[in-house]
Coordinates of C-alpha atoms (C1' of nucleotides) in Angstrom, one line a residue:
Chain A
M1 CA -1.9 -1.2 26.8
F2 CA -4.7 0.4 24.8
K3 CA -7.0 3.4 25.4
R4 CA -10.7 3.7 25.0
S5 CA -10.9 5.8 21.9
P6 CA -10.4 5.4 19.0
S7 CA -11.9 1.9 19.0
L8 CA -9.8 -1.0 20.2
T9 CA -10.1 -2.6 16.8
E10 CA -8.7 0.5 15.2
Q11 CA -5.8 0.7 17.6
V12 CA -5.0 -3.0 17.2
K13 CA -5.1 -2.6 13.4
A14 CA -2.7 0.3 13.5
H15 CA -0.4 -1.6 15.9
L16 CA -0.3 -4.7 13.8
K17 CA 0.1 -2.7 10.6
E18 CA 3.2 -1.0 12.0
R19 CA 4.7 -4.2 13.1
I20 CA 4.1 -5.8 9.7
I21 CA 5.5 -2.8 7.8
N22 CA 8.6 -2.9 10.1
A23 CA 9.0 -6.5 8.9
E24 CA 8.8 -7.7 12.5
F25 CA 7.2 -10.9 11.3
G26 CA 9.4 -11.2 8.2
V27 CA 7.6 -11.9 4.9
G28 CA 5.9 -15.0 6.1
R29 CA 3.2 -16.0 8.5
I30 CA 2.2 -13.7 11.4
P31 CA 1.2 -15.1 14.8
S32 CA -2.2 -16.9 15.1
E33 CA -5.2 -15.0 16.1
M34 CA -5.3 -16.8 19.4
H35 CA -1.7 -15.8 20.2
L36 CA -2.2 -12.2 19.2
A37 CA -5.3 -12.0 21.3
E38 CA -3.4 -13.2 24.3
E39 CA -0.4 -11.0 23.7
L40 CA -2.5 -7.8 23.2
N41 CA -4.9 -8.8 25.9
V42 CA -8.0 -8.4 23.7
S43 CA -10.6 -10.9 22.6
R44 CA -10.1 -12.9 19.4
N45 CA -13.0 -11.1 17.8
T46 CA -11.2 -7.8 18.1
I47 CA -8.1 -9.3 16.6
R48 CA -10.2 -10.7 13.7
D49 CA -11.9 -7.4 13.1
A50 CA -8.5 -5.7 12.9
L51 CA -7.0 -8.4 10.6
G52 CA -10.1 -8.2 8.5
R53 CA -9.5 -4.5 7.8
L54 CA -5.9 -5.1 7.0
E55 CA -6.9 -7.8 4.6
M56 CA -9.3 -5.4 2.9
E57 CA -6.3 -3.0 2.5
G58 CA -4.3 -5.8 1.0
V59 CA -1.7 -5.7 3.8
I60 CA -2.2 -9.4 4.7
F61 CA -4.1 -12.4 3.4
R62 CA -5.6 -15.3 5.3
R63 CA -5.9 -19.0 4.5
Q64 CA -8.2 -21.2 6.5
G65 CA -6.3 -23.9 8.3
A66 CA -2.9 -22.4 7.3
G67 CA -2.5 -19.0 8.8
T68 CA -2.3 -15.3 8.2
F69 CA 0.4 -14.0 5.9
V70 CA 2.1 -10.7 5.0
N71 CA 1.1 -9.6 1.6
E72 CA 4.6 -8.6 0.5
A73 CA 3.7 -7.7 -3.1
N74 CA 0.9 -5.3 -2.1
L75 CA 2.8 -3.2 0.3
L76 CA 3.9 -1.4 -2.8
V77 CA 0.4 -0.4 -3.8
K78 CA -0.1 3.1 -2.5
T79 CA -3.2 4.4 -4.2
R80 CA -6.5 2.9 -3.3
L81 CA -9.3 4.5 -5.3
E82 CA -12.2 3.3 -3.2
E83 CA -11.0 5.6 -0.4
I84 CA -11.4 9.3 -0.4
V85 CA -7.8 10.6 -0.1
P86 CA -6.7 14.2 -0.5
Y87 CA -5.1 14.7 -3.9
S88 CA -2.0 16.1 -2.3
T89 CA -1.6 12.9 -0.3
L90 CA -2.2 10.9 -3.5
I91 CA 0.6 12.8 -5.2
E92 CA 2.9 12.4 -2.2
E93 CA 2.2 8.6 -2.1
Q94 CA 3.4 8.3 -5.7
G95 CA 6.7 9.9 -4.8
Y96 CA 6.3 13.5 -5.7
R97 CA 6.3 16.8 -3.8
P98 CA 2.7 18.1 -3.9
T99 CA 1.6 21.8 -4.2
V100 CA -1.8 23.3 -4.7
E101 CA -2.7 26.6 -6.4
L102 CA -6.1 28.3 -6.3
I103 CA -6.9 29.0 -10.0
G104 CA -10.3 30.7 -9.5
V105 CA -13.2 31.2 -7.1
E106 CA -16.5 32.7 -7.9
K107 CA -20.1 32.7 -6.8
K108 CA -22.4 32.2 -9.7
S109 CA -25.9 31.0 -10.5
V110 CA -26.2 27.7 -12.4
S111 CA -28.6 25.8 -14.5
S112 CA -32.0 24.9 -13.0
D113 CA -31.5 21.1 -13.2
L114 CA -28.3 21.4 -11.1
I115 CA -30.2 23.5 -8.6
E116 CA -32.7 20.8 -8.4
K117 CA -30.2 18.1 -7.8
F118 CA -28.8 20.1 -4.9
D119 CA -32.4 20.5 -3.6
S120 CA -31.6 24.2 -3.5
D121 CA -33.7 27.3 -3.7
P122 CA -33.7 28.7 -7.3
A123 CA -32.3 32.0 -6.1
D124 CA -29.3 30.2 -4.6
S125 CA -25.9 30.7 -6.1
M126 CA -23.0 28.2 -6.1
L127 CA -19.5 28.6 -5.0
V128 CA -17.2 27.3 -7.8
I129 CA -13.6 26.5 -6.8
Q130 CA -10.9 25.7 -9.4
K131 CA -7.6 24.3 -8.2
L132 CA -4.5 23.0 -9.8
F133 CA -2.3 20.3 -8.1
R134 CA 1.3 20.0 -9.1
A135 CA 3.8 17.1 -8.5
N136 CA 7.3 18.4 -8.3
D137 CA 6.0 21.6 -9.8
Q138 CA 4.5 19.8 -12.8
P139 CA 0.7 20.2 -13.2
V140 CA -1.0 16.9 -12.7
I141 CA -4.6 17.4 -11.5
F142 CA -7.1 20.1 -12.2
T143 CA -10.2 20.2 -10.1
H144 CA -13.5 22.0 -10.4
T145 CA -15.7 21.9 -7.3
I146 CA -19.2 23.2 -6.8
I147 CA -20.8 23.9 -3.4
P148 CA -24.1 25.6 -2.8
T149 CA -23.5 28.9 -1.1
H150 CA -26.4 28.5 1.3
L151 CA -24.5 25.6 2.9
I152 CA -21.6 27.8 3.9
K153 CA -22.0 28.9 7.5
Q154 CA -18.6 30.3 8.4
T155 CA -16.4 32.8 6.8
Y156 CA -13.4 31.4 5.1
T157 CA -10.1 32.6 3.8
T158 CA -8.4 31.8 0.5
A159 CA -6.2 29.3 2.3
D160 CA -9.3 27.4 3.5
L161 CA -10.4 26.9 -0.1
L162 CA -7.2 24.9 -0.8
K163 CA -8.3 22.3 1.7
P164 CA -9.8 19.1 0.3
T165 CA -13.6 19.2 -0.1
Y166 CA -13.7 16.4 2.5
N167 CA -12.3 18.8 5.1
F168 CA -13.9 22.0 3.9
L169 CA -17.5 20.7 4.2
P170 CA -17.5 19.8 7.9
N171 CA -15.5 22.9 8.9
F172 CA -17.4 25.6 7.1
C173 CA -20.7 24.0 6.2
G174 CA -21.4 21.8 9.2
E175 CA -21.9 18.9 6.7
T176 CA -20.2 15.6 6.7
L177 CA -19.2 14.1 3.4
A178 CA -20.4 10.5 3.7
Y179 CA -19.4 9.3 0.2
F180 CA -18.7 10.3 -3.4
L181 CA -20.5 8.7 -6.3
T182 CA -17.7 8.7 -8.9
D183 CA -18.0 8.2 -12.6
I184 CA -14.8 7.4 -14.3
V185 CA -14.7 9.0 -17.7
P186 CA -11.9 9.1 -20.3
L187 CA -11.6 12.2 -22.5
I188 CA -9.4 14.0 -24.9
A189 CA -8.0 17.1 -23.4
T190 CA -9.8 20.3 -24.4
D191 CA -7.8 23.4 -25.3
A192 CA -8.5 24.9 -21.9
L193 CA -7.3 21.7 -20.1
T194 CA -4.3 21.4 -22.4
E195 CA -3.2 24.9 -21.3
K196 CA -3.9 24.5 -17.6
L197 CA -2.2 21.1 -17.3
G198 CA 0.7 22.1 -19.6
L199 CA 0.1 19.3 -22.0
P200 CA 1.7 18.9 -25.4
A201 CA -0.3 20.2 -28.3
T202 CA -1.0 16.8 -29.7
P203 CA -4.4 15.2 -28.6
T204 CA -3.8 13.8 -25.1
P205 CA -6.1 11.3 -23.4
L206 CA -7.1 12.3 -19.8
L207 CA -8.8 10.5 -17.0
S208 CA -11.5 12.4 -15.3
F209 CA -13.6 11.8 -12.2
E210 CA -17.1 13.2 -12.2
E211 CA -18.1 13.1 -8.5
M212 CA -21.3 13.7 -6.6
G213 CA -20.7 14.2 -2.8
Y214 CA -23.5 13.2 -0.4
N215 CA -23.9 13.8 3.3
Q216 CA -25.2 11.2 5.8
D217 CA -28.8 12.0 4.8
N218 CA -28.1 11.3 1.1
Q219 CA -28.4 14.9 0.2
L220 CA -26.1 16.2 -2.5
V221 CA -23.6 18.6 -0.9
A222 CA -20.9 19.0 -3.5
K223 CA -20.2 18.2 -7.1
A224 CA -16.7 17.9 -8.4
A225 CA -14.8 17.2 -11.6
S226 CA -11.2 16.2 -11.6
Y227 CA -8.8 15.8 -14.5
F228 CA -5.7 13.7 -14.2
R229 CA -2.5 13.5 -16.2
D230 CA -2.1 9.8 -16.4
D231 CA 1.5 9.9 -17.6
L232 CA 2.5 11.0 -14.1
L233 CA -0.1 9.6 -11.8
R234 CA -1.3 6.0 -11.9
L235 CA -4.7 5.3 -10.7
R236 CA -4.8 1.8 -9.3
L237 CA -7.5 -0.4 -7.8
I238 CA -7.6 -3.8 -6.1
R239 CA -10.6 -5.8 -7.4
R240 CA -11.8 -8.8 -5.6
P241 CA -14.4 -11.5 -6.2
G242 CA -17.8 -10.2 -5.4
G243 CA -19.7 -11.5 -2.4
Chain B
M1 CA -35.3 -21.1 8.6
F2 CA -31.7 -21.1 7.3
K3 CA -29.4 -23.8 6.2
R4 CA -25.8 -24.3 7.1
S5 CA -24.1 -23.2 3.9
P6 CA -23.5 -20.6 2.6
S7 CA -22.8 -18.8 5.8
L8 CA -25.7 -17.6 7.9
T9 CA -24.5 -14.1 7.5
E10 CA -24.6 -14.4 3.7
Q11 CA -28.1 -15.8 3.8
V12 CA -29.3 -13.1 6.1
K13 CA -27.7 -10.5 3.9
A14 CA -29.5 -11.9 0.8
H15 CA -32.8 -12.2 2.7
L16 CA -32.7 -8.6 3.9
K17 CA -31.5 -7.3 0.6
E18 CA -34.5 -8.8 -1.1
R19 CA -36.9 -7.4 1.3
I20 CA -35.3 -4.0 1.0
I21 CA -35.4 -4.1 -2.8
N22 CA -39.0 -5.2 -2.7
A23 CA -39.7 -2.0 -0.6
E24 CA -41.1 -4.1 2.2
F25 CA -39.8 -1.5 4.6
G26 CA -40.6 1.5 2.4
V27 CA -37.9 4.0 1.9
G28 CA -37.4 4.8 5.6
R29 CA -36.1 3.0 8.6
I30 CA -35.8 -0.8 8.7
P31 CA -36.4 -2.7 12.0
S32 CA -33.7 -2.5 14.6
E33 CA -30.9 -5.0 14.8
M34 CA -32.5 -6.5 18.0
H35 CA -35.8 -7.0 16.3
L36 CA -34.3 -8.5 13.2
A37 CA -32.3 -10.9 15.3
E38 CA -35.4 -12.1 17.1
E39 CA -37.4 -12.4 13.9
L40 CA -34.8 -14.3 12.0
N41 CA -33.7 -16.3 15.1
V42 CA -30.0 -15.5 14.8
S43 CA -27.7 -13.5 17.0
R44 CA -27.4 -9.8 16.8
N45 CA -23.8 -10.2 15.7
T46 CA -24.9 -12.1 12.6
I47 CA -27.5 -9.4 11.8
R48 CA -24.8 -6.8 12.2
D49 CA -22.4 -8.6 9.9
A50 CA -25.1 -8.9 7.2
L51 CA -26.1 -5.2 7.6
G52 CA -22.4 -4.2 7.5
R53 CA -22.0 -5.9 4.1
L54 CA -25.2 -4.2 2.8
E55 CA -23.9 -0.9 4.0
M56 CA -20.6 -1.5 2.1
E57 CA -22.7 -2.1 -1.0
G58 CA -24.5 1.2 -0.4
V59 CA -27.9 -0.5 0.0
I60 CA -28.4 0.9 3.5
F61 CA -26.8 3.4 5.8
R62 CA -26.7 3.5 9.6
R63 CA -26.8 6.2 12.2
Q64 CA -25.9 5.6 15.8
G65 CA -28.8 6.3 18.0
A66 CA -31.2 6.8 15.1
G67 CA -31.5 3.5 13.2
T68 CA -30.7 1.8 9.9
F69 CA -32.2 3.3 6.7
V70 CA -32.7 2.2 3.2
N71 CA -30.4 4.1 0.8
E72 CA -32.9 4.9 -1.8
A73 CA -30.6 6.9 -4.0
N74 CA -28.1 4.2 -4.4
L75 CA -30.3 1.3 -5.3
L76 CA -29.7 2.7 -8.8
V77 CA -26.0 2.2 -8.7
K78 CA -25.4 -1.1 -10.4
T79 CA -21.8 -1.2 -11.2
R80 CA -19.3 -1.5 -8.4
L81 CA -15.8 -1.5 -9.8
E82 CA -14.1 -2.8 -6.7
E83 CA -15.7 -6.2 -7.3
I84 CA -14.8 -8.6 -10.0
V85 CA -17.9 -9.0 -12.1
P86 CA -18.2 -10.8 -15.4
Y87 CA -18.3 -8.3 -18.2
S88 CA -21.5 -9.8 -19.5
T89 CA -23.1 -9.2 -16.1
L90 CA -21.9 -5.6 -16.1
I91 CA -23.4 -5.1 -19.5
E92 CA -26.7 -6.7 -18.3
E93 CA -26.8 -4.5 -15.2
Q94 CA -26.6 -1.4 -17.3
G95 CA -29.7 -2.5 -19.1
Y96 CA -28.4 -4.2 -22.3
R97 CA -28.5 -7.7 -23.7
P98 CA -24.9 -9.0 -23.5
T99 CA -23.2 -11.3 -26.1
V100 CA -19.6 -12.4 -26.4
E101 CA -17.6 -13.4 -29.4
L102 CA -14.2 -15.0 -29.5
I103 CA -12.0 -12.9 -31.7
G104 CA -8.8 -14.9 -31.5
V105 CA -6.9 -17.5 -29.6
E106 CA -3.3 -18.4 -30.0
K107 CA -0.4 -19.8 -28.2
K108 CA 2.7 -17.8 -28.5
S109 CA 5.9 -16.9 -26.8
V110 CA 6.3 -13.5 -25.2
S111 CA 9.0 -11.2 -24.1
S112 CA 11.4 -12.3 -21.4
D113 CA 10.3 -9.7 -18.8
L114 CA 6.7 -10.9 -19.1
I115 CA 7.9 -14.5 -18.6
E116 CA 9.7 -13.4 -15.5
K117 CA 6.7 -11.7 -14.0
F118 CA 4.8 -14.9 -14.4
D119 CA 7.6 -16.8 -12.8
S120 CA 7.6 -19.1 -15.8
D121 CA 10.1 -21.2 -17.6
P122 CA 11.7 -19.3 -20.5
A123 CA 10.5 -22.0 -22.8
D124 CA 6.9 -21.5 -21.8
S125 CA 4.3 -20.1 -24.2
M126 CA 1.3 -18.1 -23.3
L127 CA -2.3 -18.5 -24.3
V128 CA -3.6 -15.2 -25.7
I129 CA -7.4 -14.9 -25.8
Q130 CA -9.2 -12.0 -27.5
K131 CA -12.8 -11.4 -26.9
L132 CA -15.4 -8.8 -27.9
F133 CA -18.4 -8.1 -25.8
R134 CA -21.5 -6.5 -27.3
A135 CA -24.5 -4.7 -25.6
N136 CA -27.6 -5.1 -27.8
D137 CA -25.3 -6.1 -30.6
Q138 CA -23.2 -3.0 -30.3
P139 CA -19.5 -3.6 -29.5
V140 CA -18.6 -2.2 -26.1
I141 CA -15.7 -4.0 -24.5
F142 CA -12.7 -5.6 -26.1
T143 CA -10.5 -7.8 -23.9
H144 CA -7.1 -9.3 -24.3
T145 CA -6.1 -12.0 -21.8
I146 CA -2.8 -13.8 -21.3
I147 CA -2.5 -17.1 -19.3
P148 CA 0.7 -19.1 -19.2
T149 CA 0.0 -22.4 -20.9
H150 CA 1.8 -24.4 -18.3
L151 CA -1.0 -23.6 -15.9
I152 CA -3.6 -25.2 -18.0
K153 CA -4.3 -28.7 -16.8
Q154 CA -7.5 -29.7 -18.5
T155 CA -8.5 -29.7 -22.1
Y156 CA -11.0 -26.9 -23.0
T157 CA -13.3 -26.1 -25.8
T158 CA -13.8 -22.8 -27.6
A159 CA -16.9 -22.3 -25.5
D160 CA -14.8 -22.5 -22.4
L161 CA -12.7 -19.6 -23.5
L162 CA -15.7 -17.4 -23.5
K163 CA -16.0 -17.8 -19.8
P164 CA -14.7 -15.0 -17.6
T165 CA -11.1 -15.4 -16.5
Y166 CA -12.4 -15.7 -13.0
N167 CA -14.2 -18.9 -13.9
F168 CA -11.7 -20.3 -16.4
L169 CA -8.7 -20.3 -14.0
P170 CA -10.2 -22.6 -11.2
N171 CA -11.9 -24.9 -13.7
F172 CA -9.0 -25.5 -16.1
C173 CA -5.9 -24.5 -14.2
G174 CA -6.7 -25.4 -10.6
E175 CA -5.9 -21.9 -9.7
T176 CA -8.1 -19.5 -7.8
L177 CA -8.1 -15.8 -8.8
A178 CA -7.7 -14.0 -5.5
Y179 CA -7.6 -10.5 -6.8
F180 CA -6.8 -8.2 -9.7
L181 CA -4.4 -5.3 -9.5
T182 CA -6.0 -2.9 -11.9
D183 CA -4.5 0.2 -13.5
I184 CA -7.1 2.6 -15.0
V185 CA -5.7 4.2 -18.1
P186 CA -7.3 6.6 -20.5
L187 CA -6.2 6.4 -24.1
I188 CA -7.2 7.4 -27.6
A189 CA -8.5 4.5 -29.7
T190 CA -5.9 3.1 -32.0
D191 CA -6.9 2.1 -35.5
A192 CA -7.2 -1.5 -34.5
L193 CA -9.4 -0.7 -31.6
T194 CA -11.5 1.7 -33.6
E195 CA -12.2 -1.1 -36.0
K196 CA -12.9 -3.7 -33.4
L197 CA -15.2 -1.5 -31.4
G198 CA -16.9 0.0 -34.4
L199 CA -16.0 3.5 -33.3
P200 CA -16.3 6.7 -35.5
A201 CA -13.3 7.7 -37.4
T202 CA -12.7 10.8 -35.3
P203 CA -10.3 10.4 -32.3
T204 CA -12.2 8.7 -29.5
P205 CA -11.2 8.5 -25.9
L206 CA -11.4 5.1 -24.4
L207 CA -11.1 3.8 -20.9
S208 CA -8.9 0.8 -20.4
F209 CA -8.1 -1.6 -17.5
E210 CA -4.6 -3.1 -17.3
E211 CA -5.0 -6.0 -14.9
M212 CA -2.7 -8.4 -13.2
G213 CA -4.5 -11.4 -11.7
Y214 CA -2.9 -13.1 -8.7
N215 CA -3.7 -16.3 -6.9
Q216 CA -3.9 -16.9 -3.2
D217 CA -0.1 -17.2 -3.0
N218 CA 0.4 -13.9 -4.7
Q219 CA 1.7 -15.5 -7.9
L220 CA 0.7 -13.8 -11.2
V221 CA -1.7 -16.2 -13.0
A222 CA -3.2 -14.0 -15.6
K223 CA -2.7 -10.6 -17.3
A224 CA -5.5 -8.8 -19.0
A225 CA -6.3 -5.6 -20.8
S226 CA -9.8 -4.4 -21.4
Y227 CA -11.0 -1.5 -23.5
F228 CA -14.4 0.2 -22.8
R229 CA -16.6 2.3 -24.9
D230 CA -17.6 4.9 -22.3
D231 CA -20.5 6.3 -24.3
L232 CA -22.4 3.1 -23.7
L233 CA -21.0 1.9 -20.4
R234 CA -20.5 4.0 -17.3
L235 CA -17.9 2.9 -14.8
R236 CA -18.9 4.0 -11.4
L237 CA -17.4 3.8 -8.0
I238 CA -18.5 4.6 -4.4
R239 CA -15.6 6.3 -2.6
R240 CA -15.7 6.6 1.2
P241 CA -13.6 8.3 3.8
G242 CA -10.5 6.3 4.4
G243 CA -10.0 4.5 7.8
Chain C
dC1 C1' -3.9 -35.4 14.5
dA2 C1' -3.2 -30.6 16.3
dG3 C1' -3.5 -25.9 15.1
dT4 C1' -5.4 -22.6 12.1
dG5 C1' -8.9 -19.4 10.4
dG6 C1' -14.3 -19.2 9.6
dT7 C1' -18.6 -18.8 11.8
dC8 C1' -22.0 -18.1 15.4
dT9 C1' -23.9 -17.2 20.0
dA10 C1' -25.3 -14.7 24.3
dG11 C1' -24.5 -11.1 26.9
dA12 C1' -22.6 -6.7 28.3
dC13 C1' -21.5 -1.8 28.3
dC14 C1' -21.1 2.5 25.7
dA15 C1' -22.3 6.8 22.8
dC16 C1' -25.6 9.0 20.6
dG17 C1' -30.4 10.5 18.9
dG18 C1' -34.8 12.0 19.5
dG19 C1' -38.9 12.6 22.1
Chain D
dC1 C1' -35.2 9.0 29.3
dC2 C1' -35.4 4.9 26.2
dG3 C1' -34.1 2.7 22.1
dT4 C1' -30.8 2.8 18.6
dG5 C1' -26.4 1.4 16.6
dG6 C1' -21.1 0.8 18.1
dT7 C1' -17.9 -2.0 20.5
dC8 C1' -16.0 -5.7 23.1
dT9 C1' -15.8 -10.2 25.5
dA10 C1' -15.7 -15.3 26.3
dG11 C1' -16.7 -19.4 24.6
dA12 C1' -18.1 -22.8 21.3
dC13 C1' -18.1 -25.6 17.1
dC14 C1' -16.8 -26.1 12.3
dA15 C1' -13.8 -26.7 8.0
dC16 C1' -9.5 -26.8 6.4
dT17 C1' -4.3 -27.3 6.2
dG18 C1' -0.3 -29.6 7.1
dG19 C1' 2.8 -32.6 9.1

DNA sequence: CAGTGGTCTAGACCACGGG
DNA sequence: CCGTGGTCTAGACCACTGG
């Protein structure tokens, strides 16, 4: 029934998620963990792991003694901030047709404290990439990404720069992006941003992400700033009681 | 060594977290899962569960074949948005002395579409609570919370209204708050907010949370809006690759 | 009371990393 | 090669829900 890779848990999760989305269980209770374990011929622990991940995603919820239930309301929540998702996917999930344009690329030297954060040689330059994302041809996200040039080990084309940082780093730098540390900052659009995002002349509030990307060894490998038009994109989060 | 409740995993997690924060293992590798299991006299699975939660929190990171390591850089990250945390705790974690003031309470009727979302009777009124949080006596967060009065089953004092919604609901409404669905919205401070938060007269960008609180049965039990001064509080998030 | 999810155990095999 | 974390199993007992 299932292969060896990806993990059984991951396959079971995907399998159950599909059945849930297809409303195979209706909107109510889904079969018990014991029954699912028998049906899929895996151990109950594997089922529990898979259900646990689906619960984290808000697809289901569980009640001790009662059962596991489809979380109908939350099937509508598309955007989950705590996961790194390509901006084009985010735009698509909110119902628009995404496009990306490369606004600028340059290699330049930067301030010494930034060099230090990157644990770079003072002589190093940085690759600065500016991109504009559109939703149905309307500008919605402007991004500004900095990657130390010494990390780049393969030649790249202009098209490669349009890829999400999360994909660019492993392909051209041999670095994995383990996580982003993201500061969420509100601001009033500057003149430059007003022009790039095609905003009205009146002062407009914008949401921005200031992100530091780290690899598995906790070394800074990318720094990014993103500016969102919040009238078109909604940034949404599920917040749960802390453990 | 350990008691029955809270769960073994939770106790092991707290135990290990303390030892890590006390730098008992230095900044490098911590003992292997097998060794920890022997030392604490629990199964390896329990150790793994606990380590898994610490990894989610960014306290440690793991590398197959290599070991489990203290995540030195991230011990500094205090605020984790994806968890519901009392605002006074959030303020405290960022190094300030928190205080709360009740700005206003009233019962009033609200628009019919809001009534509908709450699945309430049209005759129902809503309890509207407005609070101001200060950090070292400087206003930093203004909150506006709506709870349907029909949910309230116990009499409460003014002091009770200062409690976080997360605590008020179970104590006085017999409802658990299972999760918040939070929209993150940037805005320019209105005159009212400028006054309440003691902002300068110039247009100031603010971060706001628009939150819908649901119980275990996915029924809306609270609605809240929060406005943050971002110059004093930083809202930070760890974003990881999606699974 | 039976059935559910919540927790924990002991043991097994695998994939990967570093010496 | 050995030790690490990653995955999976089978079985057990508990706490809770609901009829």
